[in-house]
Amino acid sequence: MRLRRTFRMALAIPPLLAAAACAPQTSAPKLGNTPAASVPLAPAASEPTARQPRTATYKCTDGSVMTIENLGTSVRVLGPDGTSSELPASPANQTSRYGEAHDAIVIDGREALVMKGGASPLACKR
């Protein structure tokens, strides 16, 4: 009886070891089992996204021109008519989405999407 059990275990162990060796062994963090300190908070330097300059002028599809001044935790939008409005980051740790109430701006590289309450979204480029 003992010999039969040993023989069955000897037949079962090699396929199990082979299956374990075939499992991917990556060092990529798995969702939910990494400490918060090891998760990068900023995009890598090799990513192609351009960082928002301190002050940039955008030409919009409707022919207007606007200047967006990046203040860090908010942006100041200077319209073609001289009016200005300040929009905080939304959520607070964002560097590309700004807005409050019914107005918002999403900055993506050299493009900005401007949304004002009651009006169609407006695409603009630097």
Short mmCIF file of N, CA, C and O in Angstrom, two decimals:
data_model
loop_
_atom_site.label_atom_id
_atom_site.label_comp_id
_atom_site.label_asym_id
_atom_site.label_seq_id
_atom_site.Cartn_x
_atom_site.Cartn_y
_atom_site.Cartn_z
N MET A 1 0.82 -1.19 0.00
CA MET A 1 0.00 0.00 0.00
C MET A 1 0.87 1.25 0.00
O MET A 1 0.56 2.21 -0.72
N ARG A 2 1.90 1.28 0.81
CA ARG A 2 2.78 2.43 0.90
C ARG A 2 3.54 2.63 -0.42
O ARG A 2 3.75 3.75 -0.86
N LEU A 3 3.93 1.58 -1.04
CA LEU A 3 4.63 1.65 -2.31
C LEU A 3 3.73 2.24 -3.40
O LEU A 3 4.15 3.04 -4.22
N ARG A 4 2.44 1.85 -3.38
CA ARG A 4 1.50 2.36 -4.36
C ARG A 4 1.30 3.88 -4.18
O ARG A 4 1.27 4.62 -5.15
N ARG A 5 1.20 4.36 -2.96
CA ARG A 5 1.03 5.78 -2.69
C ARG A 5 2.29 6.54 -3.12
O ARG A 5 2.20 7.62 -3.72
N THR A 6 3.46 6.02 -2.85
CA THR A 6 4.71 6.65 -3.26
C THR A 6 4.77 6.75 -4.78
O THR A 6 5.19 7.77 -5.34
N PHE A 7 4.36 5.69 -5.48
CA PHE A 7 4.38 5.68 -6.94
C PHE A 7 3.41 6.74 -7.50
O PHE A 7 3.77 7.47 -8.42
N ARG A 8 2.20 6.87 -6.92
CA ARG A 8 1.25 7.87 -7.38
C ARG A 8 1.77 9.28 -7.14
O ARG A 8 1.62 10.17 -7.97
N MET A 9 2.41 9.52 -6.00
CA MET A 9 2.96 10.84 -5.70
C MET A 9 4.12 11.15 -6.65
O MET A 9 4.28 12.29 -7.09
N ALA A 10 4.91 10.14 -6.98
CA ALA A 10 6.02 10.33 -7.89
C ALA A 10 5.51 10.70 -9.28
O ALA A 10 6.15 11.46 -10.01
N LEU A 11 4.34 10.21 -9.67
CA LEU A 11 3.76 10.56 -10.96
C LEU A 11 3.09 11.94 -10.92
O LEU A 11 3.05 12.63 -11.93
N ALA A 12 2.60 12.37 -9.78
CA ALA A 12 1.87 13.63 -9.67
C ALA A 12 2.79 14.83 -9.48
O ALA A 12 2.48 15.94 -9.93
N ILE A 13 3.91 14.66 -8.82
CA ILE A 13 4.78 15.79 -8.48
C ILE A 13 5.43 16.44 -9.72
O ILE A 13 5.41 17.67 -9.84
N PRO A 14 6.02 15.72 -10.67
CA PRO A 14 6.65 16.40 -11.82
C PRO A 14 5.71 17.30 -12.63
O PRO A 14 6.10 18.43 -12.97
N PRO A 15 4.46 16.88 -12.94
CA PRO A 15 3.59 17.81 -13.67
C PRO A 15 3.25 19.07 -12.84
O PRO A 15 3.13 20.16 -13.39
N LEU A 16 3.11 18.93 -11.54
CA LEU A 16 2.84 20.09 -10.69
C LEU A 16 4.03 21.06 -10.68
O LEU A 16 3.85 22.27 -10.74
N LEU A 17 5.24 20.52 -10.61
CA LEU A 17 6.42 21.37 -10.64
C LEU A 17 6.57 22.06 -12.00
O LEU A 17 6.95 23.23 -12.07
N ALA A 18 6.26 21.35 -13.06
CA ALA A 18 6.32 21.94 -14.40
C ALA A 18 5.30 23.06 -14.54
O ALA A 18 5.58 24.11 -15.13
N ALA A 19 4.11 22.87 -14.01
CA ALA A 19 3.08 23.90 -14.09
C ALA A 19 3.49 25.14 -13.28
O ALA A 19 3.26 26.27 -13.70
N ALA A 20 4.11 24.93 -12.13
CA ALA A 20 4.56 26.06 -11.32
C ALA A 20 5.68 26.81 -12.02
O ALA A 20 5.78 28.04 -11.92
N ALA A 21 6.54 26.12 -12.75
CA ALA A 21 7.64 26.77 -13.46
C ALA A 21 7.13 27.58 -14.65
O ALA A 21 7.77 28.53 -15.08
N CYS A 22 5.98 27.23 -15.19
CA CYS A 22 5.43 27.95 -16.35
C CYS A 22 4.70 29.22 -15.97
O CYS A 22 4.37 30.02 -16.83
N ALA A 23 4.41 29.43 -14.71
CA ALA A 23 3.69 30.63 -14.28
C ALA A 23 4.57 31.85 -14.50
O ALA A 23 5.77 31.80 -14.27
N PRO A 24 4.02 32.97 -14.98
CA PRO A 24 4.83 34.15 -15.23
C PRO A 24 5.40 34.70 -13.93
O PRO A 24 4.71 34.81 -12.92
N GLN A 25 6.66 35.04 -13.95
CA GLN A 25 7.34 35.56 -12.78
C GLN A 25 7.74 37.00 -13.06
O GLN A 25 8.89 37.30 -13.34
N THR A 26 6.78 37.91 -13.01
CA THR A 26 7.08 39.31 -13.26
C THR A 26 7.21 40.05 -11.95
O THR A 26 6.65 39.66 -10.93
N SER A 27 7.94 41.14 -12.01
CA SER A 27 8.09 41.96 -10.81
C SER A 27 7.10 43.12 -10.80
O SER A 27 7.18 43.99 -9.95
N ALA A 28 6.18 43.12 -11.75
CA ALA A 28 5.17 44.18 -11.81
C ALA A 28 4.25 44.08 -10.59
O ALA A 28 3.84 42.98 -10.21
N PRO A 29 3.93 45.20 -9.96
CA PRO A 29 3.05 45.15 -8.79
C PRO A 29 1.65 44.70 -9.18
O PRO A 29 1.14 45.04 -10.24
N LYS A 30 1.06 43.93 -8.33
CA LYS A 30 -0.31 43.46 -8.53
C LYS A 30 -1.25 44.45 -7.86
O LYS A 30 -0.91 45.09 -6.88
N LEU A 31 -2.44 44.58 -8.40
CA LEU A 31 -3.43 45.50 -7.86
C LEU A 31 -3.83 45.08 -6.45
O LEU A 31 -4.20 43.94 -6.22
N GLY A 32 -3.70 45.98 -5.51
CA GLY A 32 -4.18 45.72 -4.16
C GLY A 32 -3.15 45.14 -3.22
O GLY A 32 -3.37 45.09 -2.03
N ASN A 33 -1.98 44.68 -3.70
CA ASN A 33 -1.03 44.09 -2.77
C ASN A 33 0.31 44.82 -2.78
O ASN A 33 1.33 44.25 -2.47
N THR A 34 0.30 46.10 -3.13
CA THR A 34 1.51 46.90 -3.07
C THR A 34 1.32 48.00 -2.05
O THR A 34 0.24 48.57 -1.93
N PRO A 35 2.37 48.33 -1.32
CA PRO A 35 2.24 49.44 -0.38
C PRO A 35 2.08 50.76 -1.14
O PRO A 35 2.59 50.92 -2.24
N ALA A 36 1.37 51.68 -0.54
CA ALA A 36 1.06 52.95 -1.20
C ALA A 36 2.32 53.75 -1.51
O ALA A 36 2.36 54.51 -2.46
N ALA A 37 3.38 53.58 -0.72
CA ALA A 37 4.59 54.35 -0.95
C ALA A 37 5.32 53.94 -2.23
O ALA A 37 6.06 54.72 -2.80
N SER A 38 5.11 52.72 -2.70
CA SER A 38 5.84 52.27 -3.88
C SER A 38 5.10 52.57 -5.18
O SER A 38 5.63 52.34 -6.25
N VAL A 39 3.91 53.09 -5.11
CA VAL A 39 3.14 53.41 -6.31
C VAL A 39 3.54 54.80 -6.78
O VAL A 39 3.47 55.76 -6.03
N PRO A 40 4.02 54.94 -8.05
CA PRO A 40 4.43 56.26 -8.50
C PRO A 40 3.24 57.21 -8.62
O PRO A 40 2.18 56.83 -9.08
N LEU A 41 3.44 58.46 -8.19
CA LEU A 41 2.37 59.44 -8.20
C LEU A 41 2.42 60.33 -9.43
O LEU A 41 1.44 60.94 -9.80
N ALA A 42 3.58 60.44 -10.06
CA ALA A 42 3.73 61.30 -11.23
C ALA A 42 4.05 60.45 -12.45
O ALA A 42 4.59 59.36 -12.31
N PRO A 43 3.72 60.92 -13.64
CA PRO A 43 4.04 60.15 -14.83
C PRO A 43 5.55 60.04 -15.01
O PRO A 43 6.30 60.93 -14.59
N ALA A 44 5.99 58.95 -15.62
CA ALA A 44 7.41 58.74 -15.85
C ALA A 44 7.94 59.77 -16.84
O ALA A 44 7.21 60.28 -17.68
N ALA A 45 9.22 60.06 -16.74
CA ALA A 45 9.82 61.07 -17.61
C ALA A 45 9.82 60.63 -19.07
O ALA A 45 9.89 61.47 -19.96
N SER A 46 9.73 59.33 -19.33
CA SER A 46 9.78 58.86 -20.71
C SER A 46 8.43 58.95 -21.42
O SER A 46 8.35 58.71 -22.61
N GLU A 47 7.37 59.30 -20.71
CA GLU A 47 6.07 59.41 -21.35
C GLU A 47 6.04 60.64 -22.25
O GLU A 47 6.62 61.68 -21.93
N PRO A 48 5.34 60.55 -23.39
CA PRO A 48 5.38 61.65 -24.35
C PRO A 48 4.52 62.86 -24.01
O PRO A 48 4.51 63.81 -24.76
N THR A 49 3.80 62.84 -22.90
CA THR A 49 2.93 63.97 -22.58
C THR A 49 3.76 65.19 -22.21
O THR A 49 4.68 65.13 -21.42
N ALA A 50 3.42 66.33 -22.82
CA ALA A 50 4.14 67.57 -22.56
C ALA A 50 3.57 68.21 -21.31
O ALA A 50 2.37 68.23 -21.10
N ARG A 51 4.44 68.75 -20.49
CA ARG A 51 4.01 69.40 -19.27
C ARG A 51 3.46 70.79 -19.59
O ARG A 51 3.95 71.49 -20.45
N GLN A 52 2.44 71.18 -18.85
CA GLN A 52 1.78 72.47 -19.04
C GLN A 52 2.75 73.58 -18.63
O GLN A 52 3.26 73.60 -17.52
N PRO A 53 3.04 74.53 -19.53
CA PRO A 53 3.92 75.64 -19.16
C PRO A 53 3.20 76.60 -18.21
O PRO A 53 1.98 76.54 -18.04
N ARG A 54 3.95 77.50 -17.60
CA ARG A 54 3.38 78.46 -16.66
C ARG A 54 2.29 79.31 -17.32
O ARG A 54 1.23 79.51 -16.77
N THR A 55 2.56 79.80 -18.53
CA THR A 55 1.58 80.57 -19.28
C THR A 55 1.58 80.08 -20.72
O THR A 55 2.65 79.95 -21.32
N ALA A 56 0.40 79.79 -21.25
CA ALA A 56 0.30 79.30 -22.63
C ALA A 56 -0.89 79.94 -23.31
O ALA A 56 -1.93 80.18 -22.70
N THR A 57 -0.73 80.23 -24.60
CA THR A 57 -1.81 80.81 -25.40
C THR A 57 -2.39 79.72 -26.28
O THR A 57 -1.65 78.98 -26.93
N TYR A 58 -3.70 79.62 -26.30
CA TYR A 58 -4.41 78.59 -27.06
C TYR A 58 -5.27 79.23 -28.12
O TYR A 58 -5.95 80.23 -27.86
N LYS A 59 -5.26 78.65 -29.32
CA LYS A 59 -6.15 79.07 -30.40
C LYS A 59 -7.28 78.07 -30.48
O LYS A 59 -7.05 76.86 -30.58
N CYS A 60 -8.50 78.56 -30.41
CA CYS A 60 -9.67 77.68 -30.35
C CYS A 60 -10.33 77.53 -31.72
O CYS A 60 -10.11 78.33 -32.63
N THR A 61 -11.15 76.49 -31.85
CA THR A 61 -11.79 76.18 -33.13
C THR A 61 -12.78 77.25 -33.57
O THR A 61 -13.08 77.34 -34.75
N ASP A 62 -13.27 78.06 -32.65
CA ASP A 62 -14.21 79.12 -33.03
C ASP A 62 -13.49 80.40 -33.44
O ASP A 62 -14.11 81.42 -33.70
N GLY A 63 -12.15 80.37 -33.49
CA GLY A 63 -11.36 81.53 -33.89
C GLY A 63 -10.88 82.38 -32.74
O GLY A 63 -10.08 83.29 -32.94
N SER A 64 -11.33 82.13 -31.54
CA SER A 64 -10.91 82.93 -30.40
C SER A 64 -9.55 82.46 -29.89
O SER A 64 -9.08 81.38 -30.20
N VAL A 65 -8.93 83.31 -29.10
CA VAL A 65 -7.63 83.02 -28.48
C VAL A 65 -7.78 83.23 -26.99
O VAL A 65 -8.37 84.22 -26.54
N MET A 66 -7.25 82.29 -26.20
CA MET A 66 -7.29 82.45 -24.75
C MET A 66 -5.94 82.09 -24.17
O MET A 66 -5.19 81.33 -24.76
N THR A 67 -5.63 82.69 -23.03
CA THR A 67 -4.38 82.43 -22.33
C THR A 67 -4.71 81.71 -21.04
O THR A 67 -5.59 82.12 -20.29
N ILE A 68 -3.99 80.61 -20.80
CA ILE A 68 -4.18 79.84 -19.57
C ILE A 68 -2.89 79.94 -18.77
O ILE A 68 -1.82 79.59 -19.26
N GLU A 69 -3.01 80.46 -17.54
CA GLU A 69 -1.88 80.60 -16.65
C GLU A 69 -1.97 79.49 -15.58
O GLU A 69 -2.95 79.42 -14.85
N ASN A 70 -0.96 78.64 -15.53
CA ASN A 70 -0.94 77.52 -14.59
C ASN A 70 -0.40 78.02 -13.26
O ASN A 70 0.75 78.45 -13.16
N LEU A 71 -1.22 77.95 -12.23
CA LEU A 71 -0.84 78.41 -10.90
C LEU A 71 -0.50 77.25 -9.97
O LEU A 71 -0.35 77.45 -8.77
N GLY A 72 -0.42 76.04 -10.49
CA GLY A 72 -0.11 74.86 -9.69
C GLY A 72 -1.38 74.13 -9.29
O GLY A 72 -1.76 73.16 -9.92
N THR A 73 -2.06 74.62 -8.26
CA THR A 73 -3.29 73.97 -7.81
C THR A 73 -4.53 74.55 -8.47
O THR A 73 -5.64 74.15 -8.15
N SER A 74 -4.32 75.49 -9.38
CA SER A 74 -5.44 76.09 -10.12
C SER A 74 -4.90 76.69 -11.42
O SER A 74 -3.69 76.76 -11.63
N VAL A 75 -5.81 77.08 -12.30
CA VAL A 75 -5.44 77.80 -13.52
C VAL A 75 -6.25 79.07 -13.60
O VAL A 75 -7.38 79.14 -13.12
N ARG A 76 -5.65 80.10 -14.21
CA ARG A 76 -6.35 81.35 -14.47
C ARG A 76 -6.54 81.43 -15.98
O ARG A 76 -5.58 81.34 -16.73
N VAL A 77 -7.79 81.58 -16.39
CA VAL A 77 -8.13 81.65 -17.81
C VAL A 77 -8.40 83.10 -18.17
O VAL A 77 -9.27 83.74 -17.59
N LEU A 78 -7.62 83.62 -19.14
CA LEU A 78 -7.81 84.99 -19.61
C LEU A 78 -8.45 84.91 -20.98
O LEU A 78 -7.86 84.40 -21.93
N GLY A 79 -9.68 85.38 -21.08
CA GLY A 79 -10.43 85.34 -22.32
C GLY A 79 -9.99 86.42 -23.29
O GLY A 79 -9.27 87.35 -22.91
N PRO A 80 -10.44 86.33 -24.54
CA PRO A 80 -10.07 87.33 -25.54
C PRO A 80 -10.62 88.72 -25.23
O PRO A 80 -10.07 89.72 -25.67
N ASP A 81 -11.67 88.79 -24.43
CA ASP A 81 -12.27 90.08 -24.09
C ASP A 81 -11.68 90.69 -22.82
O ASP A 81 -12.14 91.72 -22.34
N GLY A 82 -10.64 90.04 -22.25
CA GLY A 82 -9.98 90.58 -21.06
C GLY A 82 -10.51 90.05 -19.75
O GLY A 82 -9.96 90.34 -18.70
N THR A 83 -11.59 89.28 -19.77
CA THR A 83 -12.13 88.71 -18.53
C THR A 83 -11.24 87.55 -18.09
O THR A 83 -10.62 86.88 -18.91
N SER A 84 -11.19 87.34 -16.80
CA SER A 84 -10.40 86.22 -16.27
C SER A 84 -11.21 85.47 -15.23
O SER A 84 -12.06 86.04 -14.56
N SER A 85 -10.96 84.18 -15.16
CA SER A 85 -11.58 83.36 -14.12
C SER A 85 -10.55 82.34 -13.65
O SER A 85 -9.70 81.91 -14.43
N GLU A 86 -10.64 82.01 -12.39
CA GLU A 86 -9.71 81.04 -11.82
C GLU A 86 -10.46 79.76 -11.51
O GLU A 86 -11.52 79.79 -10.87
N LEU A 87 -9.91 78.62 -11.97
CA LEU A 87 -10.53 77.31 -11.76
C LEU A 87 -9.59 76.44 -10.95
O LEU A 87 -8.43 76.26 -11.34
N PRO A 88 -10.05 75.89 -9.82
CA PRO A 88 -9.19 75.01 -9.01
C PRO A 88 -9.08 73.63 -9.65
O PRO A 88 -9.92 73.23 -10.46
N ALA A 89 -8.03 72.89 -9.29
CA ALA A 89 -7.86 71.52 -9.75
C ALA A 89 -9.03 70.69 -9.23
O ALA A 89 -9.50 70.88 -8.11
N SER A 90 -9.51 69.78 -10.05
CA SER A 90 -10.67 68.98 -9.68
C SER A 90 -10.47 67.54 -10.12
O SER A 90 -10.56 67.27 -11.31
N PRO A 91 -10.19 66.62 -9.20
CA PRO A 91 -9.96 66.72 -7.76
C PRO A 91 -8.65 67.47 -7.44
O PRO A 91 -7.86 67.75 -8.34
N ALA A 92 -8.44 67.75 -6.18
CA ALA A 92 -7.38 68.65 -5.75
C ALA A 92 -5.98 68.24 -6.17
O ALA A 92 -5.12 69.08 -6.36
N ASN A 93 -5.70 66.95 -6.37
CA ASN A 93 -4.36 66.51 -6.71
C ASN A 93 -4.13 66.42 -8.22
O ASN A 93 -3.11 65.93 -8.66
N GLN A 94 -5.04 66.91 -9.02
CA GLN A 94 -4.96 66.84 -10.48
C GLN A 94 -4.04 67.91 -11.05
O GLN A 94 -3.92 68.98 -10.49
N THR A 95 -3.45 67.61 -12.21
CA THR A 95 -2.66 68.62 -12.91
C THR A 95 -3.16 68.80 -14.35
O THR A 95 -2.51 69.49 -15.13
N SER A 96 -4.28 68.18 -14.68
CA SER A 96 -4.80 68.33 -16.04
C SER A 96 -6.29 68.66 -16.07
O SER A 96 -6.79 69.07 -17.11
N ARG A 97 -7.00 68.51 -14.97
CA ARG A 97 -8.45 68.81 -14.94
C ARG A 97 -8.71 69.89 -13.91
O ARG A 97 -8.32 69.78 -12.75
N TYR A 98 -9.39 70.93 -14.37
CA TYR A 98 -9.69 72.06 -13.49
C TYR A 98 -11.15 72.43 -13.68
O TYR A 98 -11.68 72.34 -14.78
N GLY A 99 -11.81 72.82 -12.62
CA GLY A 99 -13.19 73.24 -12.78
C GLY A 99 -13.89 73.50 -11.47
O GLY A 99 -13.44 73.10 -10.40
N GLU A 100 -15.03 74.19 -11.59
CA GLU A 100 -15.94 74.41 -10.48
C GLU A 100 -17.29 74.79 -11.07
O GLU A 100 -17.37 75.33 -12.17
N ALA A 101 -18.32 74.47 -10.34
CA ALA A 101 -19.71 74.74 -10.78
C ALA A 101 -19.93 74.16 -12.18
O ALA A 101 -19.81 72.96 -12.35
N HIS A 102 -20.20 75.00 -13.16
CA HIS A 102 -20.52 74.51 -14.51
C HIS A 102 -19.41 74.75 -15.52
O HIS A 102 -19.62 74.58 -16.71
N ASP A 103 -18.25 75.19 -15.06
CA ASP A 103 -17.13 75.47 -15.96
C ASP A 103 -15.99 74.49 -15.68
O ASP A 103 -15.72 74.16 -14.52
N ALA A 104 -15.30 74.05 -16.75
CA ALA A 104 -14.19 73.12 -16.59
C ALA A 104 -13.23 73.23 -17.76
O ALA A 104 -13.61 73.64 -18.86
N ILE A 105 -11.99 72.87 -17.50
CA ILE A 105 -10.95 72.80 -18.54
C ILE A 105 -10.18 71.51 -18.32
O ILE A 105 -9.80 71.18 -17.20
N VAL A 106 -9.98 70.77 -19.42
CA VAL A 106 -9.15 69.57 -19.40
C VAL A 106 -7.98 69.83 -20.32
O VAL A 106 -8.15 70.09 -21.51
N ILE A 107 -6.76 69.76 -19.78
CA ILE A 107 -5.55 70.01 -20.55
C ILE A 107 -4.88 68.67 -20.82
O ILE A 107 -4.60 67.91 -19.89
N ASP A 108 -4.62 68.38 -22.09
CA ASP A 108 -4.00 67.13 -22.49
C ASP A 108 -2.88 67.44 -23.48
O ASP A 108 -3.14 67.64 -24.66
N GLY A 109 -1.66 67.53 -22.97
CA GLY A 109 -0.53 67.87 -23.83
C GLY A 109 -0.66 69.28 -24.37
O GLY A 109 -0.72 70.24 -23.63
N ARG A 110 -0.75 69.41 -25.69
CA ARG A 110 -0.86 70.73 -26.33
C ARG A 110 -2.31 71.11 -26.59
O ARG A 110 -2.58 72.13 -27.23
N GLU A 111 -3.25 70.32 -26.13
CA GLU A 111 -4.67 70.58 -26.38
C GLU A 111 -5.40 70.87 -25.08
O GLU A 111 -5.02 70.38 -24.02
N ALA A 112 -6.44 71.67 -25.19
CA ALA A 112 -7.29 71.98 -24.04
C ALA A 112 -8.74 71.92 -24.49
O ALA A 112 -9.09 72.39 -25.57
N LEU A 113 -9.56 71.30 -23.67
CA LEU A 113 -11.00 71.26 -23.92
C LEU A 113 -11.66 72.16 -22.89
O LEU A 113 -11.53 71.93 -21.68
N VAL A 114 -12.33 73.20 -23.36
CA VAL A 114 -12.93 74.20 -22.48
C VAL A 114 -14.44 73.99 -22.49
O VAL A 114 -15.07 73.98 -23.54
N MET A 115 -15.01 73.81 -21.29
CA MET A 115 -16.45 73.59 -21.16
C MET A 115 -17.03 74.67 -20.25
O MET A 115 -16.58 74.82 -19.12
N LYS A 116 -17.97 75.40 -20.77
CA LYS A 116 -18.67 76.44 -20.00
C LYS A 116 -20.13 76.06 -19.92
O LYS A 116 -20.70 75.53 -20.87
N GLY A 117 -20.74 76.35 -18.79
CA GLY A 117 -22.15 76.04 -18.60
C GLY A 117 -23.03 76.67 -19.65
O GLY A 117 -22.92 77.85 -19.96
N GLY A 118 -23.90 75.87 -20.29
CA GLY A 118 -24.82 76.38 -21.28
C GLY A 118 -24.24 76.53 -22.67
O GLY A 118 -24.90 77.02 -23.57
N ALA A 119 -22.98 76.13 -22.89
CA ALA A 119 -22.35 76.26 -24.20
C ALA A 119 -21.73 74.91 -24.61
O ALA A 119 -21.47 74.06 -23.77
N SER A 120 -21.52 74.75 -25.89
CA SER A 120 -20.87 73.54 -26.40
C SER A 120 -19.39 73.53 -26.01
O SER A 120 -18.77 74.60 -25.92
N PRO A 121 -18.80 72.35 -25.76
CA PRO A 121 -17.37 72.28 -25.45
C PRO A 121 -16.55 72.86 -26.61
O PRO A 121 -16.92 72.76 -27.78
N LEU A 122 -15.45 73.49 -26.28
CA LEU A 122 -14.61 74.17 -27.26
C LEU A 122 -13.21 73.57 -27.22
O LEU A 122 -12.57 73.54 -26.16
N ALA A 123 -12.72 73.07 -28.36
CA ALA A 123 -11.37 72.50 -28.45
C ALA A 123 -10.39 73.60 -28.81
O ALA A 123 -10.63 74.41 -29.69
N CYS A 124 -9.26 73.61 -28.10
CA CYS A 124 -8.23 74.62 -28.33
C CYS A 124 -6.87 73.93 -28.40
O CYS A 124 -6.67 72.89 -27.79
N LYS A 125 -5.92 74.55 -29.14
CA LYS A 125 -4.55 74.02 -29.26
C LYS A 125 -3.54 75.11 -29.01
O LYS A 125 -3.76 76.26 -29.36
N ARG A 126 -2.41 74.71 -28.41
CA ARG A 126 -1.28 75.62 -28.18
C ARG A 126 -0.52 75.83 -29.46
O ARG A 126 -0.31 74.99 -30.26
#
